[in-house]
Coordinates of C-alpha atoms in Angstrom, one line a residue:
M27 CA -6.8 19.4 167.0
A28 CA -7.4 16.4 169.2
P29 CA -10.8 16.4 171.0
P30 CA -10.5 16.9 174.8
P31 CA -11.4 13.9 176.9
A32 CA -15.0 13.6 177.7
S33 CA -16.1 14.2 181.3
P34 CA -18.2 11.5 182.9
A35 CA -20.7 14.1 183.9
D36 CA -21.0 15.1 180.3
S37 CA -22.1 11.7 179.0
A38 CA -25.6 10.4 179.0
A39 CA -26.5 8.5 182.2
P40 CA -29.0 5.6 182.3
D41 CA -32.2 6.1 184.1
P42 CA -31.7 4.6 187.6
R43 CA -35.4 4.1 188.2
P44 CA -37.0 0.8 187.4
A45 CA -39.2 0.8 184.3
S46 CA -42.4 0.7 186.4
A47 CA -41.4 3.6 188.7
S48 CA -44.2 5.9 189.5
A49 CA -44.2 9.7 189.4
P50 CA -42.4 11.5 192.3
V51 CA -44.3 11.7 195.5
P52 CA -44.8 15.1 197.2
I53 CA -41.8 16.2 199.2
T54 CA -40.9 19.3 201.3
V55 CA -37.8 21.0 200.1
P56 CA -35.4 21.6 203.0
S57 CA -34.1 25.0 203.8
P58 CA -30.4 25.9 203.4
R59 CA -30.0 26.0 207.1
E60 CA -31.4 22.5 207.5
L61 CA -28.9 21.4 204.9
L62 CA -26.1 22.5 207.3
H63 CA -26.8 19.4 209.3
H64 CA -26.2 17.0 206.4
H65 CA -23.3 16.1 204.3
H66 CA -23.9 16.2 200.6
H67 CA -21.7 16.4 197.6
L68 CA -22.4 18.5 194.5
V69 CA -23.1 16.3 191.6
D70 CA -24.0 17.1 188.0
R71 CA -27.7 17.3 187.3
R72 CA -27.6 14.3 185.1
D73 CA -26.2 12.3 188.1
T74 CA -29.2 13.2 190.2
P75 CA -31.7 10.4 190.5
R76 CA -34.4 10.7 187.9
G77 CA -37.2 10.2 190.4
R78 CA -36.5 13.6 191.9
A79 CA -35.0 15.4 188.9
W80 CA -38.0 17.6 188.6
E81 CA -40.9 18.5 190.8
P82 CA -43.8 20.7 189.6
E83 CA -45.2 23.5 191.7
P84 CA -48.1 25.9 191.2
T85 CA -46.7 29.4 190.5
R86 CA -47.4 32.2 192.9
R87 CA -48.3 34.5 190.0
G88 CA -50.7 31.9 188.6
E89 CA -52.9 34.3 186.6
A90 CA -50.6 34.0 183.6
M91 CA -49.4 30.4 184.2
D92 CA -51.7 27.6 185.1
G93 CA -49.0 24.9 184.7
A94 CA -46.4 23.7 187.1
A95 CA -43.0 25.2 187.7
V96 CA -40.0 22.9 187.7
V97 CA -38.0 23.0 191.0
K98 CA -34.7 21.2 191.0
L99 CA -32.5 21.5 194.0
V100 CA -29.0 20.0 194.5
P101 CA -27.9 20.5 198.1
G102 CA -24.3 20.6 199.2
E103 CA -22.2 21.2 202.2
A104 CA -22.3 24.4 204.4
G105 CA -25.7 25.4 203.2
Y106 CA -24.9 25.2 199.5
V107 CA -28.0 24.9 197.3
L108 CA -27.9 24.7 193.5
E109 CA -31.2 25.8 191.9
D110 CA -30.7 23.8 188.8
V111 CA -32.6 24.0 185.5
P112 CA -34.4 21.1 183.6
H113 CA -32.7 19.0 181.0
V114 CA -34.2 17.1 178.1
S115 CA -32.7 13.9 179.6
D116 CA -34.9 14.4 182.7
Y117 CA -37.9 13.1 180.8
L118 CA -36.2 11.5 177.8
P119 CA -33.5 9.2 179.4
D120 CA -30.9 7.4 177.3
L121 CA -30.5 10.2 174.8
P122 CA -27.3 10.1 172.8
T123 CA -24.7 12.8 173.2
Y124 CA -22.2 14.1 170.6
P125 CA -18.8 15.9 170.7
N126 CA -19.2 19.6 170.8
P127 CA -18.4 21.0 167.3
L128 CA -16.5 23.9 168.9
Q129 CA -13.6 21.6 169.6
D130 CA -12.8 21.6 165.8
N131 CA -13.6 25.3 165.3
P132 CA -10.3 27.1 164.5
A133 CA -11.6 30.3 166.0
Y134 CA -11.8 28.7 169.4
S135 CA -8.8 26.3 169.3
V136 CA -6.6 29.0 170.8
V137 CA -8.7 29.2 174.0
K138 CA -6.9 27.4 176.7
Q139 CA -10.0 26.1 178.5
Y140 CA -13.1 26.9 176.5
F141 CA -15.4 24.2 177.9
V142 CA -16.9 25.0 181.3
N143 CA -16.6 22.5 184.1
P144 CA -20.0 20.8 184.6
D145 CA -19.8 21.5 188.3
D146 CA -19.3 25.2 188.0
T147 CA -22.0 27.3 189.6
V148 CA -22.6 31.0 190.2
C149 CA -23.6 32.3 193.6
Q150 CA -26.7 34.5 193.8
K151 CA -25.6 36.5 196.8
I152 CA -21.9 37.5 196.7
V153 CA -21.7 39.1 200.1
V154 CA -22.2 36.6 203.0
H155 CA -21.3 36.4 206.6
K156 CA -18.3 34.3 207.7
D157 CA -20.4 31.7 209.5
G158 CA -23.5 31.9 207.3
P159 CA -24.7 29.4 204.7
R160 CA -23.2 29.5 201.3
G161 CA -26.6 30.2 199.8
N162 CA -28.2 29.7 196.5
H163 CA -26.3 29.1 193.2
F164 CA -27.2 28.7 189.6
R165 CA -25.5 26.6 186.9
R166 CA -22.8 28.4 185.1
A167 CA -23.5 29.2 181.4
G168 CA -21.1 28.2 178.7
P169 CA -20.2 25.4 176.2
R170 CA -20.1 21.8 177.3
Q171 CA -17.8 19.1 175.9
R172 CA -20.8 17.0 174.9
V173 CA -24.0 18.3 173.3
Y174 CA -27.5 16.7 172.9
F175 CA -28.2 18.0 169.4
E176 CA -26.3 17.4 166.2
P177 CA -26.1 20.5 164.1
D178 CA -27.9 18.8 161.2
E179 CA -30.9 17.9 163.3
V180 CA -31.3 21.4 164.9
H181 CA -34.4 23.4 163.7
A182 CA -34.4 26.5 165.8
C183 CA -36.9 29.4 166.0
I184 CA -36.7 32.9 167.6
V185 CA -39.6 35.0 168.8
T186 CA -39.8 38.5 170.3
C187 CA -42.7 39.5 172.5
G188 CA -43.9 42.6 174.4
G189 CA -42.7 46.2 174.0
L190 CA -39.7 47.4 172.1
C191 CA -36.3 47.7 173.7
P192 CA -32.8 48.6 172.4
G193 CA -30.8 45.5 171.6
L194 CA -33.6 43.2 170.4
N195 CA -32.1 43.0 166.9
T196 CA -28.6 42.4 168.3
V197 CA -29.9 39.4 170.3
I198 CA -31.6 38.0 167.2
R199 CA -28.4 38.5 165.2
E200 CA -26.2 36.9 167.7
I201 CA -28.4 33.9 168.3
V202 CA -28.4 33.3 164.5
C203 CA -24.7 33.8 164.1
G204 CA -23.9 31.8 167.2
L205 CA -25.9 28.8 166.0
S206 CA -24.4 29.1 162.5
D207 CA -20.8 30.0 163.2
M208 CA -20.2 28.1 166.4
Y209 CA -22.3 25.0 165.8
G210 CA -23.0 24.8 162.1
V211 CA -26.8 25.0 162.4
T212 CA -28.5 26.0 159.1
K213 CA -32.2 25.8 159.9
I214 CA -33.3 28.9 161.8
L215 CA -36.8 30.4 161.7
G216 CA -38.0 33.8 162.8
I217 CA -41.5 33.9 164.2
Q218 CA -43.3 37.1 163.2
G219 CA -45.6 39.1 165.5
G220 CA -44.9 37.6 168.9
Y221 CA -46.6 34.5 170.4
R222 CA -49.5 34.6 168.0
G223 CA -47.1 34.3 165.1
F224 CA -46.7 30.6 165.9
Y225 CA -50.2 30.0 164.6
A226 CA -51.4 33.1 162.9
R227 CA -48.5 34.7 161.1
N228 CA -45.8 33.8 158.6
T229 CA -42.3 32.9 159.5
I230 CA -39.1 34.1 157.9
T231 CA -35.8 32.2 157.3
L232 CA -32.9 33.7 159.2
T233 CA -29.3 33.4 158.0
P234 CA -26.1 35.1 159.1
K235 CA -26.3 37.1 155.8
S236 CA -29.9 38.2 156.3
V237 CA -29.2 39.5 159.9
N238 CA -25.7 40.9 159.2
D239 CA -26.5 44.5 159.9
I240 CA -29.7 44.5 161.8
H241 CA -28.0 45.4 165.1
K242 CA -27.7 48.9 163.6
R243 CA -31.4 49.3 163.6
G244 CA -33.9 49.8 166.4
G245 CA -36.9 47.7 167.1
T246 CA -37.2 44.1 166.0
I247 CA -37.1 42.7 162.5
L248 CA -39.5 40.0 163.6
G249 CA -42.2 42.3 164.9
S250 CA -43.7 42.0 168.4
S251 CA -47.0 42.0 170.1
R252 CA -48.6 41.6 173.5
G253 CA -50.8 38.6 174.5
G254 CA -51.7 36.0 171.9
H255 CA -50.4 33.1 174.1
D256 CA -52.3 29.9 173.2
T257 CA -50.2 27.1 174.6
M258 CA -51.7 24.2 172.7
K259 CA -51.6 26.0 169.4
I260 CA -48.0 27.1 169.9
V261 CA -46.8 23.7 170.9
D262 CA -48.8 22.1 168.0
S263 CA -47.0 24.5 165.7
I264 CA -43.6 23.6 167.2
Q265 CA -44.3 20.0 166.8
D266 CA -45.7 20.2 163.2
R267 CA -42.8 22.3 162.0
G268 CA -40.2 20.0 163.6
I269 CA -38.8 22.8 165.7
N270 CA -36.5 21.5 168.5
Q271 CA -35.0 24.7 169.9
V272 CA -37.2 27.7 170.9
Y273 CA -35.6 31.0 171.8
V274 CA -38.0 33.4 173.5
I275 CA -37.1 37.1 174.0
G276 CA -39.3 39.1 176.3
G277 CA -40.2 40.4 179.7
D278 CA -41.5 38.6 182.8
G279 CA -44.9 37.9 181.2
T280 CA -43.2 36.5 178.1
Q281 CA -41.0 34.3 180.3
R282 CA -44.0 32.9 182.2
G283 CA -45.4 32.0 178.8
A284 CA -42.2 30.3 177.9
G285 CA -42.4 28.3 181.1
V286 CA -45.9 27.1 180.1
I287 CA -44.7 26.1 176.7
F288 CA -41.8 24.1 178.3
E289 CA -44.3 22.3 180.6
E290 CA -46.5 21.3 177.6
V291 CA -43.4 20.2 175.6
R292 CA -42.3 18.1 178.6
R293 CA -45.8 16.6 179.0
R294 CA -45.7 15.5 175.3
G295 CA -42.2 14.1 175.7
L296 CA -40.7 16.2 172.9
K297 CA -37.0 16.6 172.5
V298 CA -37.3 20.4 172.4
S299 CA -35.2 22.9 174.3
V300 CA -37.1 26.1 175.4
A301 CA -34.8 28.9 176.4
G302 CA -35.5 32.5 177.3
I303 CA -33.6 35.8 177.1
P304 CA -35.1 38.3 179.6
K305 CA -35.9 41.7 178.1
T306 CA -37.2 44.8 179.9
I307 CA -36.1 48.3 179.4
D308 CA -37.2 49.1 183.0
N309 CA -34.6 46.7 184.5
D310 CA -37.2 45.2 186.8
I311 CA -36.4 41.5 186.3
P312 CA -35.1 40.1 189.6
V313 CA -32.0 38.0 190.2
I314 CA -30.0 39.2 187.2
D315 CA -27.6 42.2 187.4
K316 CA -29.3 44.2 184.7
S317 CA -31.4 43.7 181.5
F318 CA -30.1 44.4 178.1
G319 CA -31.1 47.8 176.7
F320 CA -30.9 49.5 180.1
D321 CA -27.6 51.2 179.6
T322 CA -28.8 52.5 176.2
A323 CA -32.0 53.8 177.8
V324 CA -30.1 55.7 180.5
E325 CA -27.7 57.2 178.0
E326 CA -30.5 58.3 175.6
A327 CA -32.4 59.8 178.6
Q328 CA -29.5 62.2 179.0
R329 CA -30.5 63.9 175.8
A330 CA -34.0 64.7 177.1
I331 CA -32.6 65.8 180.4
N332 CA -30.1 68.1 178.7
A333 CA -32.8 69.6 176.6
A334 CA -35.0 70.2 179.7
H335 CA -32.0 71.9 181.4
V336 CA -31.4 74.2 178.4
E337 CA -35.0 75.2 178.3
A338 CA -35.1 75.8 182.1
V339 CA -32.0 78.0 182.3
S340 CA -33.1 80.0 179.3
A341 CA -36.3 81.2 180.9
E342 CA -37.4 83.1 183.9
N343 CA -38.3 80.6 186.6
G344 CA -37.9 77.9 184.1
I345 CA -38.9 74.3 184.9
G346 CA -37.9 71.4 182.7
L347 CA -40.1 68.3 183.4
V348 CA -39.0 65.0 181.9
K349 CA -41.0 61.8 182.0
L350 CA -39.0 58.6 181.7
M351 CA -40.0 54.9 181.6
G352 CA -40.6 52.9 184.7
R353 CA -44.0 51.5 185.4
H354 CA -43.3 49.9 188.7
S355 CA -39.5 50.4 189.0
G356 CA -37.7 53.7 188.7
F357 CA -34.2 52.5 187.7
I358 CA -34.0 54.5 184.5
A359 CA -35.0 57.7 186.2
H360 CA -32.8 56.9 189.1
Y361 CA -29.6 56.3 187.1
A362 CA -30.3 59.0 184.5
T363 CA -30.5 61.5 187.4
L364 CA -27.3 60.3 188.9
A365 CA -25.5 60.4 185.6
S366 CA -26.8 63.9 184.6
R367 CA -26.1 66.0 187.8
D368 CA -28.4 68.7 186.3
V369 CA -31.6 67.2 187.9
D370 CA -33.0 68.9 191.0
C371 CA -35.7 66.3 191.8
C372 CA -36.3 62.7 190.8
L373 CA -39.7 61.0 191.5
I374 CA -40.0 57.2 191.2
P375 CA -42.8 54.7 192.0
E376 CA -40.9 53.2 195.0
S377 CA -40.8 56.6 196.8
P378 CA -44.2 58.2 197.5
F379 CA -44.4 62.0 197.4
Y380 CA -46.9 64.6 198.2
L381 CA -47.6 68.0 196.7
E382 CA -49.0 70.4 199.4
G383 CA -47.6 71.6 202.7
E384 CA -44.2 71.9 204.3
G385 CA -41.8 69.3 202.9
G386 CA -44.0 68.8 199.8
L387 CA -43.0 69.1 196.2
F388 CA -44.5 72.5 195.6
K389 CA -42.6 74.1 198.5
Y390 CA -39.4 72.5 197.3
I391 CA -39.9 73.8 193.7
E392 CA -40.6 77.3 195.0
K393 CA -37.4 77.2 197.1
R394 CA -35.3 76.0 194.2
L395 CA -36.7 78.7 191.8
K396 CA -35.9 81.4 194.4
D397 CA -32.4 80.1 194.9
N398 CA -31.4 79.1 191.4
G399 CA -34.0 80.7 189.1
H400 CA -34.6 77.3 187.3
M401 CA -34.9 73.6 188.0
V402 CA -35.2 70.2 186.3
I403 CA -37.6 67.4 187.4
V404 CA -37.4 63.8 186.3
V405 CA -40.4 61.6 186.9
A406 CA -40.9 57.9 186.2
E407 CA -44.1 57.0 184.5
G408 CA -45.3 54.9 187.4
A409 CA -44.7 57.6 190.1
G410 CA -47.6 59.3 191.9
Q411 CA -50.3 57.0 190.6
K412 CA -52.1 57.0 193.9
L413 CA -52.2 60.8 193.9
I414 CA -53.5 60.8 190.3
A415 CA -56.1 58.1 191.1
E416 CA -57.6 60.5 193.7
T417 CA -58.8 62.8 190.9
M418 CA -59.0 60.5 187.9
Q419 CA -60.3 57.0 187.1
S420 CA -58.3 54.0 186.0
I421 CA -58.1 53.4 182.2
G422 CA -58.0 49.6 182.2
K423 CA -55.3 47.1 181.1
D424 CA -53.3 46.3 178.0
A425 CA -53.3 43.0 176.1
S426 CA -50.5 41.6 178.4
G427 CA -52.6 42.3 181.5
N428 CA -50.5 45.3 182.6
E429 CA -52.5 48.1 184.2
L430 CA -52.5 51.1 181.9
L431 CA -51.0 54.1 183.8
L432 CA -52.4 57.6 183.8
D433 CA -49.9 60.2 182.4
V434 CA -48.1 61.5 185.5
G435 CA -46.2 64.0 183.3
L436 CA -49.2 65.9 182.0
W437 CA -51.0 65.7 185.4
L438 CA -47.9 67.0 187.3
S439 CA -47.4 69.8 184.7
Q440 CA -51.0 70.9 185.2
K441 CA -50.8 70.8 189.1
I442 CA -47.5 72.8 189.1
N443 CA -49.0 75.4 186.8
E444 CA -52.2 75.7 188.9
Y445 CA -50.2 76.1 192.1
F446 CA -48.0 78.9 190.9
K447 CA -50.8 80.6 189.1
K448 CA -52.8 80.6 192.4
N449 CA -49.8 82.0 194.2
K450 CA -49.3 84.6 191.5
M451 CA -45.7 83.5 190.6
T452 CA -44.7 83.4 187.0
I453 CA -43.1 80.1 185.8
N454 CA -42.2 78.7 182.4
L455 CA -42.7 74.9 182.4
K456 CA -41.6 72.7 179.5
Y457 CA -42.7 69.1 179.5
I458 CA -40.7 66.5 177.6
D459 CA -41.7 62.8 177.0
P460 CA -39.0 60.9 175.1
T461 CA -40.4 57.4 175.9
Y462 CA -40.9 56.1 172.4
M463 CA -37.7 57.8 171.1
I464 CA -35.7 55.8 173.7
R465 CA -37.4 52.5 173.1
A466 CA -36.9 52.7 169.3
I467 CA -33.1 53.4 169.1
P468 CA -30.4 50.8 168.4
S469 CA -28.4 49.6 171.4
N470 CA -25.1 51.3 172.3
A471 CA -21.7 49.6 172.4
S472 CA -22.0 48.4 175.9
D473 CA -25.4 46.8 175.3
N474 CA -24.2 45.3 172.0
V475 CA -21.5 43.4 173.8
Y476 CA -23.9 42.4 176.6
C477 CA -26.4 41.1 174.1
T478 CA -23.8 39.1 172.3
L479 CA -22.8 37.3 175.5
L480 CA -26.4 36.6 176.4
A481 CA -27.1 35.2 173.0
H482 CA -24.1 33.0 172.8
S483 CA -24.7 31.7 176.4
V484 CA -28.3 30.8 175.7
V485 CA -27.2 28.9 172.5
H486 CA -24.6 26.9 174.5
G487 CA -27.3 26.0 177.0
A488 CA -29.8 24.8 174.4
M489 CA -27.2 22.8 172.5
A490 CA -26.2 21.1 175.8
G491 CA -29.8 20.0 176.3
Y492 CA -30.8 22.4 179.0
T493 CA -34.4 23.6 178.8
G494 CA -37.0 25.5 180.8
F495 CA -34.4 28.2 181.6
T496 CA -33.6 31.8 181.0
I497 CA -30.1 33.3 180.6
G498 CA -28.9 36.0 182.9
Q499 CA -25.8 37.7 184.3
V500 CA -25.5 37.3 188.1
N501 CA -22.6 38.9 189.9
G502 CA -20.9 39.4 186.6
R503 CA -21.1 35.8 185.5
H504 CA -23.6 34.3 183.0
C505 CA -25.8 31.5 184.3
Y506 CA -28.9 29.4 183.6
I507 CA -31.8 30.5 185.8
P508 CA -35.1 28.6 186.2
F509 CA -38.1 30.5 184.8
Y510 CA -39.9 30.7 188.1
R511 CA -37.1 32.7 189.7
I512 CA -37.4 35.6 187.4
T513 CA -41.1 35.8 187.3
E514 CA -42.0 35.5 191.0
K515 CA -41.5 39.2 191.8
Q516 CA -40.3 42.4 190.3
N517 CA -37.0 44.1 190.9
R518 CA -37.5 47.5 192.6
V519 CA -35.3 50.5 193.6
S520 CA -34.5 50.2 197.3
I521 CA -35.1 53.6 198.9
T522 CA -33.2 52.6 202.0
D523 CA -29.8 51.8 200.5
R524 CA -26.8 53.9 199.6
M525 CA -27.6 54.4 195.9
W526 CA -30.8 56.2 196.7
A527 CA -29.0 58.2 199.4
R528 CA -26.5 59.2 196.7
L529 CA -29.3 60.5 194.6
L530 CA -30.8 62.5 197.4
S531 CA -27.4 64.0 198.1
S532 CA -26.9 64.9 194.4
T533 CA -30.3 66.6 193.9
N534 CA -30.7 68.0 197.5
Q535 CA -34.4 67.1 197.2
P536 CA -36.5 66.1 200.3
S537 CA -37.1 62.4 200.7
F538 CA -40.8 63.0 201.0
L539 CA -40.9 60.0 203.4
C540 CA -42.4 59.7 206.8
N541 CA -41.0 57.3 209.4
K542 CA -43.7 54.8 208.7
V543 CA -42.8 54.6 205.0
V544 CA -39.1 54.2 205.8
E545 CA -39.8 51.4 208.3
E546 CA -42.0 49.6 205.8
A547 CA -39.3 49.9 203.2
K548 CA -36.7 48.4 205.5
K549 CA -39.0 45.5 206.4
E550 CA -39.5 44.8 202.7
Q551 CA -35.7 45.0 202.1
E552 CA -35.1 42.5 204.9
R553 CA -37.8 40.1 203.5
T554 CA -36.2 40.3 200.1
A555 CA -32.8 39.5 201.6
Q556 CA -34.2 36.5 203.3
L557 CA -35.8 35.3 200.1
I558 CA -32.4 35.6 198.4
D559 CA -30.7 33.7 201.2
G560 CA -33.1 30.8 201.1
S561 CA -35.6 31.2 198.3
P562 CA -36.4 27.5 197.9
S563 CA -36.8 26.9 201.6
H564 CA -40.4 28.1 201.7
R565 CA -41.6 25.9 198.8
K566 CA -43.7 22.9 199.6
V567 CA -43.2 21.0 196.4
A568 CA -46.4 19.5 195.0
G569 CA -46.8 16.0 193.5
S570 CA -46.3 15.2 189.8
N571 CA -48.7 17.0 187.5
S572 CA -47.5 16.0 184.0
G573 CA -50.8 17.1 182.6
G574 CA -49.2 20.4 181.6
T575 CA -51.2 23.5 181.3
K576 CA -54.9 24.2 180.7

């Protein structure tokens, strides 16, 4: 089939700066509202003057990232702001481009318009006021007509970091198959054992044949670990091995590490694309609609809840207590409770609760047992930590720097038993902790499809020369998101919105909230909404710091 005509935005553009141009000077990024008073036109990133193509900024969560975050903004009319991602041509101008091999792929020749328009963007906030600014957008994911890597020159690697999650093997499989089947890439390495695998472990060769059925297995065939991030050693390994595409699968800490790797790659002037696929079973990564593995976790949690319900109804004053994952965000417990309809009480980190007195948990349990003769309680692992801390000491942090949580399930079981023993009321409590069973299972059909779309989208982005980005679904569309946007905060359950109200209506549990807590939650929700409306507006962009990371 004849190749489609190349778009001017998809061809390499010469560097408009004179050869002696100095590094960008410090600037203050205008807010979206300030942009309403100017008239700009959306242009492709590669048409943006090189002098302001990237600006480094110290991260607000700087403990894990000492480097500089790339902030690229393209303003438009009516308060439109594109939060763009870096491109290899930002610091390596005059790179050649090549026709996308997909145009000759018979599997894709039937697609009417397979290549995305270079000006396509995805809005972060889909509900806006009629007279309000259009808000922040991200670059739409998908294949471009021109690519910056020839298939024969690509040497890709894949690494998985952090805890296990359903779908890891599916993402690995689809990155390998996407590179091979869509672009004809033959050199793909698997880095074993997380970040430290770059310099302390062996690598394995990945082919479509070797990964053919790994999506049917839980865990990750590459192995995983926490910590072990040594930027210089990692980039040295990338450079020594001739790797030019790095695919990093992991949570917010892992994505911060990928951002540091990108900064060092850029400082050294390497033609290397660093791309992330966000992973967290807790669904606590901001901006994106959801993380892969979440649907599987909620579905598998139903088995534990059903078992707890059977145990509870089969005993006199039976109580089934289920602890689910959720260190700081209770999404799994929240959605598993809504899906089950057998749960009488759901406790999550975002909603404080208390035990004693009127309106407390003990009185509610006592009432439910008298009314129904049984009850089921779901508790997220991060719930009630302040209550536990009053009687127990902290147990430190893990290798990734996450605070180790005390076991709320065992603690709550003990407290409930003590209360009813003191009140001379017989109960039969069964405690179920399915945490590692849920983490270790293969992904379900829904997550398998989602993982495939994420993997193919990230491959398209890397082949098109984008770097320093993570892939995510925003309002149902896949897009390229700067690393700093998904690591600057954690996604939390809002206890002042309708979804939480639906849960309270379903379980008939008390909210456990005083007016002060509700007001504080509303203020936090308003602050988050303002951040979404104009997240770049508060950033005072620092001067150039091409020195990379410490």
